[in-house]
Amino acid sequence: MPAISIIDVVMRFDRFTAVDHVSLDVEEGEFVTLLGPSGCGKTTLLKLVSGFLQPTEGRIEIEGRNVTGVPPEARNTAMCFQSYALFPHLTVAENIAFGLRQKRLPAAERRDRLADVTGQVDLGDHLPKLPNQLSGGQQQRVALGRALAVRPYVILFDEPLSNLDAKLREQVRYEIRKITRDFGLTAIYVTHDQSEALAMSDRIFVMNGGRLEQSGAPEEIYRHPRTRFVADFIGSANVLDAEVVGEIGPNLWQVTTALGPLAVSSETGPAARRIPVAWRPETARDGAAAHNTVEAVVRHRSFQGHFTDLIVDAGTTTQRLQLPRSAAREGAQITFSIAPEDIAFLEPDA
Amino acid sequence: MRLGRTATILLLLTPGIGLIVFFIGAVIYIAIAQSFGYYNLLGESGYSLEFWETLTGRKAYARSVRYSLYVGFWSAILSVALAYPLALWLRKPFTGSLTVSAILKAPLLVHGIVAAFLFLNVISFHGILNQFMVWTGIFDEPRRLQNDDNAIGLLFLQVWKNMPFALLLLTGAVQAISDDVLHAAQDLGAGAWARFRKVIAPLSVSAMQAALIIIFIGALADFTFQTTIGPTNRQSLAQYMTFFKERGRWNDAAVVGVTLMALSLVGAIVLAAAARLIFRGRLR
Ligand SMILES: Nc1ncnc2c1ncn2[C@@H]1O[C@H](COP(=O)(O)OP(=O)(O)OP(=O)(O)O)[C@@H](O)[C@H]1O
Ligand SMILES: [Mg+2]
């Protein structure tokens, strides 16, 4: 039995459809991410699960029980709000303990959990402060701690790390995963940071315009994006419109694109004659190869540490590639190649 | 230099604030002085505790203090208690909410004395309330409802008149609380009452205090409602004060006046502190 079942849910605000026929299951103890651009309906979906919104159509089940009409206070969920939503009149300690008091936990247990959580979100020095005496990142950690402290059956995170610096983000990310694992919490985590989604999730649900575009394990989503949107949104792949010429070998297809003729490796083959194909910037290889050798001119170069990001003009289009060590300057001529197995057919556009 | 600046500022403020301070100060001074025997318009002026001693020794004085406190406290508390749910209901706009809130605020435009007369008409022996109660069979025969001993009618009118004012203050305070904050409380298991107790009331406690204090002070010194619909066997402090004035006993009137001011101050502090302590859990 899934911990959460979202069954064909539609959410309309007047005539605007914020969530459009979404169905998904989350298993008990699973950590899933909702990933998508701003305004795609992520927060709305969380509010449907926590009970602040009632779906226009469809239903939601938690622990196999239909929760339609069950008010938020009676659902065993806790949400970490995107806007923090801290209680301005309560201290950090009181904010974190709010849910514990509501649950009528004994004082000793409350103290223990408060101590645990403040360590996990690194707020030890700030317990007696009021929210308006904290920095943005500290407030965000209070919001996170307040939700984590209650250890609900389902925990919902709405971009809980957006305001933290890179180092702290990584640390808190680790703590979140540890807590949810240690206590077997089922978690839905909303983010529009794809690296966060890839790093943390058991499964990723990619949303776009209120719809579910694709779901799967991080590797699967990354390696086999199904649509143009997913390919572009995750890892910013180069997407090209291709026209299939024919099969030129076992599982090897010849296509023409704005980049020139390309060989694409695919077991299933293209679903249509005109079809988008995608390849990832970091799969580009320096120099020529047996297949798909491309001549290009560097338009823009930015050094990123362990790789160099290049925007190049090639064929009649502009592509992005990342090479581990490239001395190419802007304006220089370079040769690179893409292995046929690094290029994938996407679903034909609707 | 700094002294000069302070002096300049004080000088510039004098025409405005100075005038206010002067008039308030003068009134308070005269009242207090008179209660101690000065400015005696009839007899000899001079310091004397006689007026305080005789008056505070009287049963009528104590009864009047108790009665005015009763009216003041209940008017303030009931008005605020009634205004809260309405303020919460009107927190988010809905179709017709503007009309509803306008109607609720209408009593602000009706003078107390007019409302009192209307009320008298409604509850009088042959008024529509009695007729209705007899018609429905709840009453066997018309009852005397006006000037009831427990001042229920008077409290009703006080609340009717003052609730809109509390509503005005509380609506603003309640609207300033964000949806997400209330959602967070709800999400953490707080039902409607816990949300009110732990989030809404503490966050609107300043408006609550203001409403309580202002209504309390007004109702404490009530004269209009008391003389029209109040119990005939009780005297409010304001009534008691006029009683002395009409007999030319200015020093006795001053004692009651000073009592009224002192009770206003103490009552206001008590109400404000209680509200904060109950809903905020701390005085600061
Ligand atoms: N109460 C509401 N009334 C009308 N429209 C709403 C309401 N709440 C959300 N929407 C609309 O629904 C859409 C989805 O909103 P939502 O807050 O779920 O986006 P999101 O994916 O969380 O975006 P972000 O990443 O910016 O937080 C938006 O276009 C928004 O304008
Ligand atoms: Mg959002």
XYZ file of C-alpha atoms and ligand atoms in Angstrom:
666
model
C 0.000 0.000 0.000
C 1.479 3.373 -0.995
C 1.884 5.974 1.752
C 0.380 8.647 -0.468
C -1.770 8.158 -3.533
C -2.692 11.118 -5.627
C -5.398 9.886 -7.935
C -6.229 11.869 -11.054
C -6.237 15.160 -9.178
C -7.268 18.418 -10.812
C -7.035 21.755 -9.024
C -8.678 24.771 -10.578
C -8.654 28.332 -9.294
C -11.631 29.891 -11.050
C -10.829 29.019 -14.621
C -7.074 28.605 -14.154
C -5.920 24.998 -13.877
C -2.955 24.809 -11.525
C -2.824 21.002 -11.291
C -3.999 19.054 -14.293
C -4.889 15.358 -13.918
C -1.931 14.375 -11.796
C -1.654 10.794 -10.545
C 1.234 9.546 -8.478
C 2.053 7.131 -5.683
C 4.676 7.548 -2.990
C 5.761 4.447 -1.115
C 6.207 4.398 2.632
C 9.593 5.777 3.639
C 10.271 7.007 0.143
C 11.830 10.399 -0.536
C 10.469 11.913 -3.713
C 11.022 15.296 -5.287
C 8.699 17.473 -7.276
C 10.850 19.324 -9.715
C 9.643 21.983 -12.061
C 9.832 25.638 -13.038
C 8.175 28.435 -11.092
C 4.389 28.361 -11.234
C 4.083 24.739 -12.394
C 1.900 23.783 -9.431
C 4.359 22.279 -6.945
C 3.205 24.237 -3.909
C -0.407 23.684 -4.916
C 0.161 19.933 -4.968
C 1.719 20.039 -1.487
C -1.210 22.069 -0.196
C -3.564 19.467 -1.594
C -1.714 16.722 0.261
C -1.608 18.668 3.523
C -5.281 19.577 3.194
C -5.237 23.350 2.768
C -6.794 22.934 -0.630
C -9.492 20.508 -1.710
C -9.045 19.049 -5.192
C -11.566 20.127 -7.802
C -11.500 16.578 -9.149
C -9.880 13.336 -8.097
C -8.882 12.249 -4.621
C -5.916 11.803 -2.322
C -5.249 8.844 -0.054
C -2.832 8.772 2.857
C -2.073 5.357 4.316
C -4.786 3.989 2.075
C -7.422 6.238 3.597
C -9.302 8.750 1.482
C -8.526 12.091 3.127
C -11.013 14.217 1.215
C -12.665 16.413 3.812
C -10.117 15.614 6.530
C -8.848 18.991 7.833
C -5.078 19.663 7.909
C -4.882 19.467 11.707
C -6.242 15.922 11.573
C -3.809 14.734 8.884
C -0.545 13.241 9.995
C 1.456 15.538 7.750
C 3.761 18.457 8.438
C 4.802 21.029 5.939
C 7.857 23.192 5.769
C 6.500 26.339 4.158
C 8.146 28.169 1.287
C 7.352 31.441 3.082
C 8.656 29.965 6.389
C 5.405 31.003 8.124
C 7.098 31.255 11.504
C 5.061 32.414 14.482
C 6.386 35.949 14.922
C 5.454 36.149 18.606
C 7.202 32.943 19.623
C 10.891 32.332 20.150
C 12.842 29.894 18.019
C 12.508 27.250 20.720
C 8.753 27.823 21.038
C 8.332 27.730 17.276
C 10.078 24.389 17.042
C 8.176 22.990 20.012
C 4.771 24.175 18.758
C 3.827 20.923 17.072
C 5.181 18.885 19.983
C 2.959 20.753 22.427
C 0.022 20.303 20.100
C 0.731 16.583 20.149
C 0.879 16.740 23.957
C 4.261 15.069 24.160
C 5.708 14.903 27.667
C 8.093 17.705 28.596
C 11.160 15.460 28.668
C 10.508 14.191 25.174
C 9.919 17.738 23.943
C 13.255 18.799 25.368
C 15.050 15.896 23.719
C 13.551 16.535 20.332
C 14.228 20.247 20.564
C 17.854 19.511 21.352
C 18.091 17.010 18.481
C 16.528 19.312 15.948
C 18.490 22.397 16.923
C 21.653 20.390 16.415
C 20.498 19.070 13.073
C 19.584 22.461 11.662
C 22.383 24.211 13.516
C 20.363 26.738 15.523
C 21.788 26.102 18.988
C 22.764 29.711 19.659
C 19.471 31.204 18.606
C 16.831 29.432 20.679
C 15.712 32.454 22.738
C 15.478 34.778 19.730
C 12.320 35.904 18.006
C 12.022 35.241 14.257
C 12.550 38.876 13.321
C 15.942 38.752 15.004
C 17.137 36.021 12.629
C 18.679 36.118 9.175
C 16.704 34.706 6.248
C 18.648 31.466 6.244
C 18.203 31.021 9.989
C 14.468 31.584 9.673
C 14.357 28.966 6.981
C 16.110 26.514 9.260
C 13.597 27.209 12.033
C 10.793 26.407 9.588
C 12.577 23.218 8.676
C 13.234 22.270 12.290
C 9.618 22.937 13.249
C 8.398 20.440 10.654
C 11.114 17.873 11.328
C 10.539 17.929 15.083
C 7.033 16.457 14.865
C 8.236 13.451 12.811
C 4.939 13.110 10.988
C 3.969 10.174 8.808
C 4.316 12.414 5.759
C 6.606 15.399 5.638
C 6.304 18.014 2.934
C 9.154 20.342 2.094
C 8.509 23.414 -0.019
C 11.920 24.567 -1.206
C 13.361 24.430 2.288
C 16.934 25.264 1.357
C 16.483 28.053 -1.177
C 17.918 30.684 1.147
C 20.994 28.878 2.425
C 24.529 29.284 1.186
C 26.068 26.423 -0.772
C 27.957 24.895 2.112
C 25.121 25.004 4.613
C 22.735 23.770 1.959
C 24.776 20.656 1.463
C 24.991 20.036 5.193
C 21.276 20.546 5.828
C 20.436 18.459 2.769
C 22.353 15.629 4.351
C 20.562 16.125 7.688
C 17.152 16.087 6.035
C 17.923 12.799 4.343
C 19.288 11.338 7.548
C 16.245 12.317 9.619
C 13.730 11.063 7.095
C 15.644 7.796 6.794
C 16.181 7.321 10.535
C 12.522 7.822 11.329
C 11.165 6.204 8.192
C 9.305 9.379 7.175
C 7.672 9.576 3.796
C 8.732 12.811 2.176
C 7.710 14.976 -0.730
C 10.337 17.547 -1.431
C 9.714 20.487 -3.726
C 12.547 22.217 -5.459
C 13.427 23.856 -8.701
C 17.075 23.108 -8.154
C 17.779 20.066 -10.293
C 21.067 19.174 -8.629
C 19.266 19.043 -5.274
C 16.631 16.773 -6.778
C 19.214 14.499 -8.338
C 21.270 14.287 -5.171
C 18.498 13.633 -2.659
C 15.651 11.740 -4.212
C 14.654 8.145 -4.486
C 12.396 9.273 -7.267
C 11.857 12.503 -9.141
C 8.577 13.779 -10.535
C 9.121 16.445 -13.151
C 6.215 18.852 -13.454
C 5.427 21.385 -16.117
C 2.371 23.599 -16.433
C 0.387 21.626 -13.849
C 1.115 18.287 -15.517
C 3.444 15.468 -14.643
C 6.010 15.229 -17.425
C 8.040 12.255 -16.277
C 8.868 10.319 -13.172
C 11.658 7.959 -12.290
C 14.876 7.454 -10.397
C 17.337 10.351 -10.713
C 19.657 8.384 -13.027
C 16.799 7.358 -15.247
C 15.403 10.875 -15.528
C 18.857 12.180 -16.257
C 19.883 9.500 -18.764
C 16.584 8.966 -20.474
C 14.593 12.171 -20.536
C 11.421 11.491 -22.414
C 10.377 14.938 -23.480
C 12.001 18.073 -24.784
C 11.034 19.823 -21.571
C 12.625 17.265 -19.252
C 15.785 17.076 -21.321
C 16.141 20.823 -21.277
C 15.132 21.341 -17.659
C 17.387 18.699 -16.187
C 21.029 19.148 -17.016
C 20.136 21.644 -19.738
C 20.623 19.232 -22.634
C 21.081 20.354 -26.202
C 17.833 19.579 -27.979
C 17.802 19.421 -31.775
C 14.988 18.897 -34.252
C 15.964 15.881 -36.290
C 14.725 14.246 -39.439
C 15.299 10.502 -39.592
C 17.147 9.335 -42.709
C 17.224 5.628 -41.934
C 18.819 2.775 -40.030
C 22.504 2.523 -40.835
C 23.474 -0.336 -38.553
C 22.190 -2.425 -35.681
C 20.308 0.017 -33.426
C 22.031 2.874 -35.191
C 20.048 5.580 -36.915
C 21.080 8.341 -39.247
C 19.400 11.726 -38.771
C 19.913 15.211 -40.132
C 19.918 18.163 -37.745
C 20.941 21.792 -37.642
C 24.259 20.510 -36.298
C 24.749 18.373 -39.405
C 24.193 14.642 -39.958
C 24.303 12.596 -36.741
C 24.292 8.919 -35.866
C 21.952 8.069 -32.968
C 22.019 4.822 -31.060
C 18.593 3.574 -29.966
C 17.123 0.194 -29.170
C 13.558 1.181 -29.819
C 14.207 3.487 -32.730
C 12.538 6.815 -33.424
C 8.803 7.102 -32.900
C 8.365 9.468 -35.825
C 10.222 10.734 -38.842
C 10.503 14.255 -37.456
C 11.605 13.957 -33.890
C 13.624 15.900 -31.311
C 16.943 14.427 -30.182
C 18.973 15.437 -27.143
C 22.544 15.177 -25.939
C 24.158 16.431 -22.781
C 26.908 19.067 -22.721
C 29.222 16.941 -20.574
C 29.121 13.988 -23.010
C 30.991 15.963 -25.661
C 34.481 14.598 -26.315
C 37.470 16.633 -27.346
C 38.670 15.849 -30.865
C 37.387 13.731 -33.743
C 35.875 10.218 -33.484
C 34.324 7.556 -35.723
C 30.880 9.120 -35.465
C 29.471 12.585 -35.113
C 32.544 14.749 -35.389
C 31.617 18.443 -35.284
C 33.607 21.554 -36.184
C 32.642 24.569 -34.096
C 33.625 28.129 -33.194
C 33.725 29.104 -29.523
C 31.360 31.997 -28.861
C 31.551 32.069 -25.120
C 33.710 30.348 -22.569
C 33.357 30.163 -18.816
C 35.732 28.321 -16.565
C 33.876 26.321 -13.900
C 36.706 24.621 -12.036
C 36.478 20.960 -12.878
C 35.235 21.687 -16.400
C 34.935 24.490 -18.892
C 31.570 25.549 -20.183
C 31.577 26.449 -23.871
C 28.835 27.951 -25.993
C 29.723 27.209 -29.603
C 28.391 27.894 -33.078
C 28.212 24.678 -35.050
C 26.336 23.898 -38.249
C 23.524 26.434 -38.260
C 22.874 26.360 -34.546
C 24.314 27.152 -31.120
C 25.140 24.345 -28.687
C 26.541 24.034 -25.231
C 29.335 21.669 -24.281
C 31.446 21.032 -21.245
C 34.986 19.807 -21.626
C 37.171 18.767 -18.708
C 40.236 20.664 -19.879
C 39.953 23.057 -22.740
C 42.333 25.844 -23.601
C 40.078 27.071 -26.414
C 39.604 30.825 -26.298
C 36.600 32.734 -27.547
C 36.672 32.829 -31.350
C 38.845 29.710 -31.607
C 38.004 26.802 -33.910
C 37.513 23.461 -32.104
C 36.642 19.901 -33.026
C 34.501 17.728 -30.785
C 32.480 14.565 -31.112
C 29.429 12.969 -29.539
C 29.108 9.186 -29.162
C 25.889 7.827 -30.783
C 24.828 6.308 -27.464
C 24.971 9.766 -25.853
C 22.287 11.045 -28.166
C 18.699 10.058 -27.423
C 15.416 10.259 -29.268
C 12.757 12.170 -27.346
C 9.015 11.884 -27.679
C 7.717 13.599 -30.791
C 6.254 17.002 -29.981
C 2.505 17.007 -29.575
C 24.331 73.270 22.698
C 22.311 70.179 23.569
C 20.492 72.046 26.284
C 19.758 74.826 23.801
C 18.344 72.348 21.320
C 16.148 70.715 23.933
C 14.897 74.120 25.001
C 14.103 75.038 21.399
C 12.211 71.815 20.877
C 10.239 72.304 24.064
C 9.458 75.861 23.081
C 8.257 74.780 19.648
C 6.060 72.097 21.144
C 4.497 74.387 23.718
C 1.672 75.880 21.618
C 0.390 72.401 20.693
C 1.186 69.830 23.309
C 1.602 72.457 25.995
C -1.986 73.558 25.594
C -3.247 69.998 25.801
C -1.141 69.262 28.853
C -2.286 72.496 30.427
C -5.989 71.814 30.023
C -5.831 68.179 31.050
C -3.563 69.078 33.926
C -5.845 71.866 35.041
C -8.902 69.634 35.068
C -7.157 66.897 36.985
C -5.649 69.375 39.355
C -8.955 71.095 40.122
C -10.750 67.778 40.597
C -8.109 66.475 42.964
C -7.810 69.772 44.825
C -11.553 70.043 45.167
C -11.829 66.527 46.515
C -9.454 67.574 49.280
C -11.516 70.573 50.228
C -9.988 73.320 48.075
C -12.031 75.495 45.724
C -15.017 75.012 47.948
C -17.720 77.065 46.252
C -19.999 77.097 49.299
C -18.056 76.814 52.501
C -14.521 77.483 53.578
C -11.682 76.338 51.342
C -8.747 74.455 52.780
C -7.114 71.068 53.036
C -9.454 68.469 54.429
C -9.860 64.716 54.239
C -13.460 65.034 55.363
C -15.019 64.576 51.918
C -13.080 61.414 51.181
C -13.736 60.029 54.635
C -17.475 60.553 54.679
C -18.044 59.469 51.105
C -15.937 56.321 51.148
C -17.709 55.364 54.332
C -21.065 55.380 52.595
C -22.744 52.278 51.253
C -24.037 54.180 48.222
C -20.487 55.079 47.208
C -19.235 51.485 47.405
C -22.292 50.223 45.552
C -21.814 52.768 42.844
C -18.137 51.851 42.427
C -19.006 48.160 42.192
C -21.820 48.792 39.755
C -19.753 50.981 37.430
C -16.926 48.467 37.437
C -19.435 45.744 36.592
C -20.762 47.716 33.638
C -17.287 48.745 32.497
C -15.710 45.306 32.598
C -18.597 43.398 31.069
C -19.146 45.952 28.317
C -15.482 45.765 27.355
C -15.172 42.000 27.568
C -18.443 41.169 25.820
C -17.827 43.671 23.025
C -14.389 42.231 22.326
C -15.595 38.645 22.651
C -18.281 39.313 20.092
C -16.058 41.304 17.771
C -13.403 38.571 17.472
C -15.408 35.948 15.621
C -16.802 38.634 13.357
C -13.334 39.996 12.625
C -12.136 36.490 11.784
C -15.140 35.874 9.594
C -14.474 39.129 7.724
C -10.718 38.508 7.521
C -10.851 37.405 3.911
C -13.110 39.288 1.515
C -16.075 37.382 0.106
C -19.139 38.398 -1.882
C -21.134 40.712 0.320
C -18.485 41.034 3.018
C -18.206 44.772 2.447
C -21.941 45.197 2.983
C -21.865 43.015 6.086
C -19.032 44.973 7.633
C -20.733 48.275 6.778
C -23.943 47.138 8.476
C -22.018 45.913 11.498
C -20.403 49.307 11.844
C -23.671 51.229 11.551
C -24.081 51.622 15.361
C -21.035 53.908 15.268
C -23.252 56.430 13.476
C -26.219 56.174 15.855
C -26.050 58.251 19.001
C -26.361 56.355 22.247
C -29.370 58.264 23.444
C -31.278 57.599 20.213
C -30.476 53.914 20.392
C -31.547 53.828 24.027
C -34.951 55.275 23.191
C -35.433 52.869 20.334
C -34.476 50.016 22.628
C -36.951 51.202 25.255
C -39.695 51.145 22.651
C -38.855 47.609 21.649
C -38.726 46.169 25.163
C -41.463 48.225 26.792
C -44.494 46.561 28.366
C -46.543 46.813 25.185
C -43.525 46.768 22.881
C -42.986 44.342 20.036
C -40.657 42.069 22.025
C -43.296 41.399 24.663
C -45.987 40.994 22.031
C -43.809 38.514 20.180
C -42.983 36.508 23.285
C -46.632 36.298 24.254
C -47.602 35.373 20.713
C -45.070 32.520 20.612
C -46.235 31.399 24.045
C -42.838 31.738 25.715
C -44.331 34.377 28.026
C -47.826 33.908 29.476
C -48.297 37.643 29.737
C -46.171 40.719 29.024
C -43.288 41.235 31.466
C -41.557 44.307 32.688
C -38.229 44.201 30.888
C -36.993 47.762 31.035
C -34.604 48.962 33.736
C -33.893 45.371 34.814
C -31.904 44.959 38.020
C -28.918 43.203 36.492
C -28.530 45.842 33.814
C -28.809 43.234 31.072
C -30.551 45.702 28.806
C -27.892 48.274 29.507
C -25.075 45.841 28.796
C -26.821 44.835 25.586
C -26.864 48.438 24.439
C -23.277 49.033 25.542
C -22.150 46.067 23.498
C -24.309 47.053 20.557
C -22.730 50.491 20.579
C -19.130 49.472 21.318
C -18.720 46.208 19.447
C -18.267 47.933 16.056
C -15.420 49.903 17.510
C -13.719 46.745 18.743
C -14.433 45.186 15.356
C -12.734 48.070 13.593
C -9.574 47.636 15.634
C -9.536 43.851 15.544
C -10.241 43.503 11.821
C -7.088 45.422 11.044
C -5.010 43.350 13.431
C -6.419 40.030 12.298
C -5.991 40.852 8.628
C -2.308 41.443 9.231
C -1.815 37.772 10.159
C -0.718 35.829 7.104
C -2.578 32.795 5.837
C 0.577 30.740 5.880
C 1.144 31.396 9.575
C -2.365 30.174 10.360
C -1.863 27.248 8.006
C 1.375 26.356 9.749
C -0.400 26.228 13.096
C -3.176 24.121 11.632
C -0.678 21.840 9.957
C 1.045 21.257 13.284
C -2.217 20.064 14.755
C -3.845 23.226 16.087
C -7.634 23.192 15.789
C -9.733 26.358 15.585
C -9.588 27.145 19.308
C -5.852 26.445 19.634
C -5.203 28.625 16.606
C -7.120 31.439 18.268
C -5.493 30.952 21.663
C -1.950 30.490 20.457
C -1.663 32.500 17.281
C -4.508 34.897 16.508
C -5.041 36.359 19.980
C -1.339 36.813 20.793
C -0.747 38.491 17.440
C -3.680 40.872 17.843
C -3.283 41.487 21.545
C -2.379 45.162 21.095
C -5.611 45.857 19.245
C -7.460 43.818 21.854
C -5.928 45.895 24.637
C -6.816 49.150 22.916
C -10.420 48.033 22.421
C -10.754 46.787 25.992
C -9.335 49.951 27.519
C -11.284 52.443 25.472
C -14.591 50.606 25.848
C -13.989 50.058 29.549
C -13.296 53.705 30.240
C -16.341 54.809 28.249
C -18.708 52.330 29.876
C -17.306 52.970 33.351
C -18.417 56.590 33.114
C -21.723 55.802 31.410
C -24.475 58.278 32.046
C -26.772 58.266 29.015
C -27.648 54.574 28.955
C -27.827 54.369 32.715
C -30.380 57.156 33.067
C -32.577 55.868 30.237
C -32.490 52.091 30.533
C -30.308 51.255 33.526
C -31.665 49.731 36.724
C -33.516 52.320 38.780
C -32.169 51.007 42.089
C -28.519 51.447 41.077
C -26.444 54.505 40.498
C -23.473 54.648 38.211
C -20.546 56.811 39.283
C -21.457 59.394 36.652
C -24.997 59.505 37.994
C -23.716 59.782 41.538
C -21.484 62.648 40.522
C -24.332 64.617 38.931
C -26.432 63.889 41.973
C -23.915 65.841 44.099
C -23.452 68.550 41.510
C -27.147 69.275 41.403
C -27.067 69.822 45.129
C -24.075 72.116 44.761
C -21.822 69.679 46.637
C -18.846 70.207 44.398
C -16.312 68.667 46.717
C -18.289 65.425 46.966
C -18.720 65.405 43.201
C -14.965 65.860 42.890
C -14.334 62.840 45.107
C -16.484 60.719 42.791
C -14.767 62.259 39.762
C -11.315 61.447 41.061
C -12.530 57.946 41.903
C -13.712 57.588 38.320
C -10.344 58.658 36.945
C -8.441 56.395 39.295
C -10.650 53.421 38.438
C -10.179 54.141 34.723
C -6.450 54.072 35.157
C -6.316 50.996 37.342
C -8.966 49.124 35.348
C -7.247 49.898 32.085
C -3.933 48.637 33.407
C -5.530 45.498 34.814
C -7.368 44.736 31.571
C -4.346 45.377 29.401
C -2.050 43.314 31.587
C -4.547 40.476 31.862
C -5.049 40.355 28.092
C -1.324 40.225 27.499
C -0.658 37.706 30.224
C -3.451 35.389 29.158
C -2.802 35.465 25.447
C 0.854 36.247 25.180
C 2.055 34.381 28.227
C 4.317 37.274 29.154
C 3.952 40.953 29.968
C 6.516 42.180 27.490
N -5.105 30.733 -4.481
C -4.815 30.822 -5.786
N -5.659 31.452 -6.631
C -5.386 31.543 -7.954
N -4.297 31.032 -8.538
C -3.419 30.382 -7.753
C -3.626 30.238 -6.346
N -2.587 29.552 -5.838
C -1.775 29.276 -6.863
N -2.269 29.774 -8.029
C -1.668 29.650 -9.359
O -1.349 28.297 -9.561
C -0.120 28.177 -10.234
C 0.797 27.235 -9.470
O 1.184 27.859 -8.265
P 2.183 27.186 -7.257
O 2.303 28.081 -6.078
O 1.763 25.793 -7.017
O 3.536 27.200 -8.089
P 4.958 26.592 -7.710
O 5.208 25.471 -8.637
O 5.014 26.306 -6.258
O 5.928 27.795 -8.091
P 7.233 28.350 -7.319
O 8.358 27.486 -7.717
O 7.379 29.729 -7.874
O 6.940 28.331 -5.861
C 0.460 29.570 -10.373
O 0.258 29.995 -11.701
C -0.353 30.400 -9.422
O -0.532 31.684 -9.905
Mg 5.941 27.145 -4.659
